[in-house]
């Protein structure tokens, strides 16, 4: 399984730190030339590989860590996203009217034709996401939701590899609503820093 992070701002770099901590290789890309952020990637660790957007989207599982407004630009990188899993780590607030009542991830999913989309890793601020998720015998929780039940299992497995405790919330407009903003209200689980102890 190959992994990529698209976007290398605070959230993208926080995710890269999680990969570096566990020694898992991950490609990182933005719409800019990889040389422009190569030194920042190298500072995080040797398993963080700067690539062009065209190369990074060859990965099997792709974290979307760009600003919500930028997701259509990323989606143009491939004509079909068949066989890819997108982990939508974006948040939008306040919610624009163009979403027409859809959860933002359902709106994002429309742009990535053929992909399986999982909402995840979006409810923690960057500093918390970047910190070691194993604390006092427990693992920091990440919430996962998707309209494609099959998509959650490999993302949950990756979350565990990265040291997190995945908690499945079900479909995007059901339990997933807890990690989506609605209008001018944040979802109830956004910014909640929770831990799960080993059973």
mmCIF file of C-alpha atoms in Angstrom:
data_model
loop_
_atom_site.group_PDB
_atom_site.id
_atom_site.type_symbol
_atom_site.label_atom_id
_atom_site.label_comp_id
_atom_site.label_asym_id
_atom_site.label_seq_id
_atom_site.Cartn_x
_atom_site.Cartn_y
_atom_site.Cartn_z
ATOM 1 C CA UNK A 1 0.000 0.000 0.000
ATOM 2 C CA UNK A 2 1.378 3.433 -0.931
ATOM 3 C CA UNK A 3 0.484 6.744 0.716
ATOM 4 C CA UNK A 4 0.522 10.423 -0.183
ATOM 5 C CA UNK A 5 -0.343 13.715 1.487
ATOM 6 C CA UNK A 6 -1.569 16.498 -0.794
ATOM 7 C CA UNK A 7 -1.046 19.834 0.889
ATOM 8 C CA UNK A 8 1.930 20.725 3.052
ATOM 9 C CA UNK A 9 0.584 23.423 5.345
ATOM 10 C CA UNK A 10 0.095 22.866 9.081
ATOM 11 C CA UNK A 11 -2.173 19.818 8.725
ATOM 12 C CA UNK A 12 -0.107 18.243 5.925
ATOM 13 C CA UNK A 13 3.074 18.639 7.965
ATOM 14 C CA UNK A 14 1.355 17.276 11.096
ATOM 15 C CA UNK A 15 0.337 14.170 9.139
ATOM 16 C CA UNK A 16 3.883 13.867 7.736
ATOM 17 C CA UNK A 17 5.230 13.885 11.315
ATOM 18 C CA UNK A 18 2.934 10.968 12.186
ATOM 19 C CA UNK A 19 4.361 9.002 9.247
ATOM 20 C CA UNK A 20 7.945 9.968 10.115
ATOM 21 C CA UNK A 21 7.491 8.838 13.732
ATOM 22 C CA UNK A 22 6.535 5.356 12.583
ATOM 23 C CA UNK A 23 9.028 5.151 9.709
ATOM 24 C CA UNK A 24 6.331 4.710 7.050
ATOM 25 C CA UNK A 25 7.187 6.240 3.679
ATOM 26 C CA UNK A 26 4.763 8.858 2.361
ATOM 27 C CA UNK A 27 4.848 11.138 -0.676
ATOM 28 C CA UNK A 28 4.043 14.803 -0.098
ATOM 29 C CA UNK A 29 2.947 17.227 -2.786
ATOM 30 C CA UNK A 30 1.402 20.618 -3.371
ATOM 31 C CA UNK A 31 0.550 22.435 -6.578
ATOM 32 C CA UNK A 32 4.050 23.953 -6.336
ATOM 33 C CA UNK A 33 7.392 22.528 -7.447
ATOM 34 C CA UNK A 34 8.637 19.870 -4.940
ATOM 35 C CA UNK A 35 11.958 21.700 -4.562
ATOM 36 C CA UNK A 36 10.108 24.587 -2.896
ATOM 37 C CA UNK A 37 9.254 22.460 0.161
ATOM 38 C CA UNK A 38 11.985 19.778 -0.021
ATOM 39 C CA UNK A 39 13.952 21.212 2.924
ATOM 40 C CA UNK A 40 10.806 21.317 5.138
ATOM 41 C CA UNK A 41 10.106 17.666 4.229
ATOM 42 C CA UNK A 42 13.713 16.649 4.936
ATOM 43 C CA UNK A 43 13.526 18.357 8.342
ATOM 44 C CA UNK A 44 10.598 16.079 9.281
ATOM 45 C CA UNK A 45 12.345 12.864 8.289
ATOM 46 C CA UNK A 46 13.885 10.694 5.546
ATOM 47 C CA UNK A 47 10.617 8.812 4.836
ATOM 48 C CA UNK A 48 8.849 12.043 3.759
ATOM 49 C CA UNK A 49 9.320 12.181 -0.017
ATOM 50 C CA UNK A 50 8.569 15.434 -1.903
ATOM 51 C CA UNK A 51 6.948 14.758 -5.284
ATOM 52 C CA UNK A 52 5.034 16.523 -8.004
ATOM 53 C CA UNK A 53 1.254 16.371 -7.704
ATOM 54 C CA UNK A 54 1.131 14.124 -10.801
ATOM 55 C CA UNK A 55 3.476 11.602 -9.146
ATOM 56 C CA UNK A 56 1.954 11.783 -5.663
ATOM 57 C CA UNK A 57 -1.556 10.914 -6.865
ATOM 58 C CA UNK A 58 -0.260 7.509 -8.015
ATOM 59 C CA UNK A 59 -0.512 6.422 -4.338
ATOM 60 C CA UNK A 60 -3.272 4.059 -3.192
ATOM 61 C CA UNK A 61 -4.375 6.121 -0.173
ATOM 62 C CA UNK A 62 -4.222 9.903 -0.437
ATOM 63 C CA UNK A 63 -4.723 12.447 2.356
ATOM 64 C CA UNK A 64 -6.382 15.629 1.158
ATOM 65 C CA UNK A 65 -4.876 18.312 3.402
ATOM 66 C CA UNK A 66 -5.413 21.407 1.249
ATOM 67 C CA UNK A 67 -7.830 24.273 1.882
ATOM 68 C CA UNK A 68 -11.385 23.192 1.062
ATOM 69 C CA UNK A 69 -11.534 25.728 -1.797
ATOM 70 C CA UNK A 70 -8.507 24.065 -3.443
ATOM 71 C CA UNK A 71 -9.918 20.521 -3.692
ATOM 72 C CA UNK A 72 -11.194 20.942 -7.299
ATOM 73 C CA UNK A 73 -7.627 21.831 -8.408
ATOM 74 C CA UNK A 74 -6.298 18.605 -6.858
ATOM 75 C CA UNK A 75 -9.140 16.588 -8.422
ATOM 76 C CA UNK A 76 -8.022 17.720 -11.898
ATOM 77 C CA UNK A 77 -4.744 15.783 -11.462
ATOM 78 C CA UNK A 78 -6.498 12.569 -12.619
ATOM 79 C CA UNK A 79 -9.445 12.052 -14.954
ATOM 80 C CA UNK A 80 -10.505 8.997 -12.953
ATOM 81 C CA UNK A 81 -9.767 8.245 -9.293
ATOM 82 C CA UNK A 82 -10.883 4.622 -9.604
ATOM 83 C CA UNK A 83 -9.136 2.312 -7.079
ATOM 84 C CA UNK A 84 -7.969 5.307 -4.969
ATOM 85 C CA UNK A 85 -9.014 6.095 -1.410
ATOM 86 C CA UNK A 86 -9.148 9.783 -0.484
ATOM 87 C CA UNK A 87 -8.952 10.719 3.208
ATOM 88 C CA UNK A 88 -10.619 14.110 3.450
ATOM 89 C CA UNK A 89 -8.898 16.001 6.266
ATOM 90 C CA UNK A 90 -10.348 19.355 5.183
ATOM 91 C CA UNK A 91 -12.739 21.568 7.125
ATOM 92 C CA UNK A 92 -14.833 24.465 5.844
ATOM 93 C CA UNK A 93 -16.328 27.127 8.122
ATOM 94 C CA UNK A 94 -18.723 28.808 7.787
ATOM 95 C CA UNK A 95 -20.240 26.352 5.321
ATOM 96 C CA UNK A 96 -20.769 27.932 1.870
ATOM 97 C CA UNK A 97 -24.276 27.886 0.395
ATOM 98 C CA UNK A 98 -23.054 26.030 -2.705
ATOM 99 C CA UNK A 99 -22.932 22.826 -0.625
ATOM 100 C CA UNK A 100 -26.749 22.932 -0.600
ATOM 101 C CA UNK A 101 -27.062 21.033 2.680
ATOM 102 C CA UNK A 102 -24.546 18.289 1.789
ATOM 103 C CA UNK A 103 -21.783 17.413 4.275
ATOM 104 C CA UNK A 104 -18.613 19.031 2.899
ATOM 105 C CA UNK A 105 -16.993 15.616 2.332
ATOM 106 C CA UNK A 106 -19.943 14.461 0.202
ATOM 107 C CA UNK A 107 -19.378 17.610 -1.857
ATOM 108 C CA UNK A 108 -15.635 16.872 -2.109
ATOM 109 C CA UNK A 109 -16.372 13.261 -3.137
ATOM 110 C CA UNK A 110 -18.196 14.492 -6.255
ATOM 111 C CA UNK A 111 -14.954 16.037 -7.559
ATOM 112 C CA UNK A 112 -12.928 12.822 -7.187
ATOM 113 C CA UNK A 113 -14.729 10.643 -9.715
ATOM 114 C CA UNK A 114 -14.488 6.934 -8.905
ATOM 115 C CA UNK A 115 -12.605 7.338 -5.606
ATOM 116 C CA UNK A 116 -13.655 5.959 -2.241
ATOM 117 C CA UNK A 117 -13.773 8.847 0.212
ATOM 118 C CA UNK A 118 -13.272 8.713 3.976
ATOM 119 C CA UNK A 119 -13.661 11.737 6.230
ATOM 120 C CA UNK A 120 -10.902 11.514 8.813
ATOM 121 C CA UNK A 121 -8.052 13.195 10.713
ATOM 122 C CA UNK A 122 -9.913 16.522 10.430
ATOM 123 C CA UNK A 123 -11.181 17.062 13.971
ATOM 124 C CA UNK A 124 -7.826 17.779 15.650
ATOM 125 C CA UNK A 125 -5.864 21.017 15.414
ATOM 126 C CA UNK A 126 -2.490 20.662 13.680
ATOM 127 C CA UNK A 127 -0.375 20.869 16.865
ATOM 128 C CA UNK A 128 -2.379 18.038 18.461
ATOM 129 C CA UNK A 129 -2.311 15.940 15.291
ATOM 130 C CA UNK A 130 1.477 16.367 15.095
ATOM 131 C CA UNK A 131 2.034 15.220 18.701
ATOM 132 C CA UNK A 132 2.749 11.612 19.665
ATOM 133 C CA UNK A 133 -0.695 9.936 19.775
ATOM 134 C CA UNK A 134 0.358 7.423 22.444
ATOM 135 C CA UNK A 135 -0.108 8.990 25.879
ATOM 136 C CA UNK A 136 -0.402 7.362 29.307
ATOM 137 C CA UNK A 137 -1.242 3.917 27.979
ATOM 138 C CA UNK A 138 -3.890 5.240 25.601
ATOM 139 C CA UNK A 139 -4.098 6.162 21.913
ATOM 140 C CA UNK A 140 -5.449 9.450 20.559
ATOM 141 C CA UNK A 141 -8.777 8.939 18.785
ATOM 142 C CA UNK A 142 -9.336 9.746 15.099
ATOM 143 C CA UNK A 143 -12.879 9.621 13.776
ATOM 144 C CA UNK A 144 -13.583 7.998 10.404
ATOM 145 C CA UNK A 145 -16.786 8.153 8.362
ATOM 146 C CA UNK A 146 -17.634 7.160 4.805
ATOM 147 C CA UNK A 147 -20.560 6.336 2.558
ATOM 148 C CA UNK A 148 -18.459 3.392 1.326
ATOM 149 C CA UNK A 149 -18.212 0.830 4.136
ATOM 150 C CA UNK A 150 -15.271 -1.000 2.453
ATOM 151 C CA UNK A 151 -13.197 2.185 2.406
ATOM 152 C CA UNK A 152 -12.945 2.552 6.191
ATOM 153 C CA UNK A 153 -11.061 -0.700 6.968
ATOM 154 C CA UNK A 154 -7.738 0.163 5.224
ATOM 155 C CA UNK A 155 -7.841 3.709 6.613
ATOM 156 C CA UNK A 156 -8.501 2.368 10.127
ATOM 157 C CA UNK A 157 -5.564 -0.023 9.698
ATOM 158 C CA UNK A 158 -3.307 2.870 8.669
ATOM 159 C CA UNK A 159 -4.521 4.983 11.612
ATOM 160 C CA UNK A 160 -3.538 2.141 13.968
ATOM 161 C CA UNK A 161 -0.103 1.853 12.308
ATOM 162 C CA UNK A 162 0.346 5.592 12.931
ATOM 163 C CA UNK A 163 -0.469 5.064 16.622
ATOM 164 C CA UNK A 164 -4.041 6.397 16.642
ATOM 165 C CA UNK A 165 -7.244 4.709 17.818
ATOM 166 C CA UNK A 166 -9.719 4.789 14.897
ATOM 167 C CA UNK A 167 -13.390 5.203 15.808
ATOM 168 C CA UNK A 168 -15.898 4.563 13.025
ATOM 169 C CA UNK A 169 -18.836 6.957 12.858
ATOM 170 C CA UNK A 170 -20.720 5.393 9.932
ATOM 171 C CA UNK A 171 -22.010 7.361 6.949
ATOM 172 C CA UNK A 172 -21.090 10.976 6.218
ATOM 173 C CA UNK A 173 -24.590 12.348 6.912
ATOM 174 C CA UNK A 174 -25.154 10.147 9.987
ATOM 175 C CA UNK A 175 -22.394 9.818 12.608
ATOM 176 C CA UNK A 176 -20.108 11.668 10.202
ATOM 177 C CA UNK A 177 -22.187 14.806 10.774
ATOM 178 C CA UNK A 178 -20.462 15.081 14.170
ATOM 179 C CA UNK A 179 -17.162 15.930 12.432
ATOM 180 C CA UNK A 180 -18.653 18.269 9.814
ATOM 181 C CA UNK A 181 -19.519 21.908 10.308
ATOM 182 C CA UNK A 182 -23.149 22.839 9.587
ATOM 183 C CA UNK A 183 -23.841 26.444 8.633
ATOM 184 C CA UNK A 184 -22.070 28.463 11.331
ATOM 185 C CA UNK A 185 -21.873 25.626 13.863
ATOM 186 C CA UNK A 186 -18.925 23.243 14.290
ATOM 187 C CA UNK A 187 -19.737 19.525 14.568
ATOM 188 C CA UNK A 188 -19.835 18.343 18.190
ATOM 189 C CA UNK A 189 -16.705 16.158 17.910
ATOM 190 C CA UNK A 190 -14.522 18.735 16.131
ATOM 191 C CA UNK A 191 -11.620 19.821 18.400
ATOM 192 C CA UNK A 192 -12.425 17.057 20.940
ATOM 193 C CA UNK A 193 -9.088 15.493 21.923
ATOM 194 C CA UNK A 194 -10.055 12.002 23.158
ATOM 195 C CA UNK A 195 -8.045 8.895 24.080
ATOM 196 C CA UNK A 196 -8.868 5.226 23.997
ATOM 197 C CA UNK A 197 -7.184 2.991 26.538
ATOM 198 C CA UNK A 198 -5.910 -0.489 25.694
ATOM 199 C CA UNK A 199 -8.486 -3.142 26.642
#
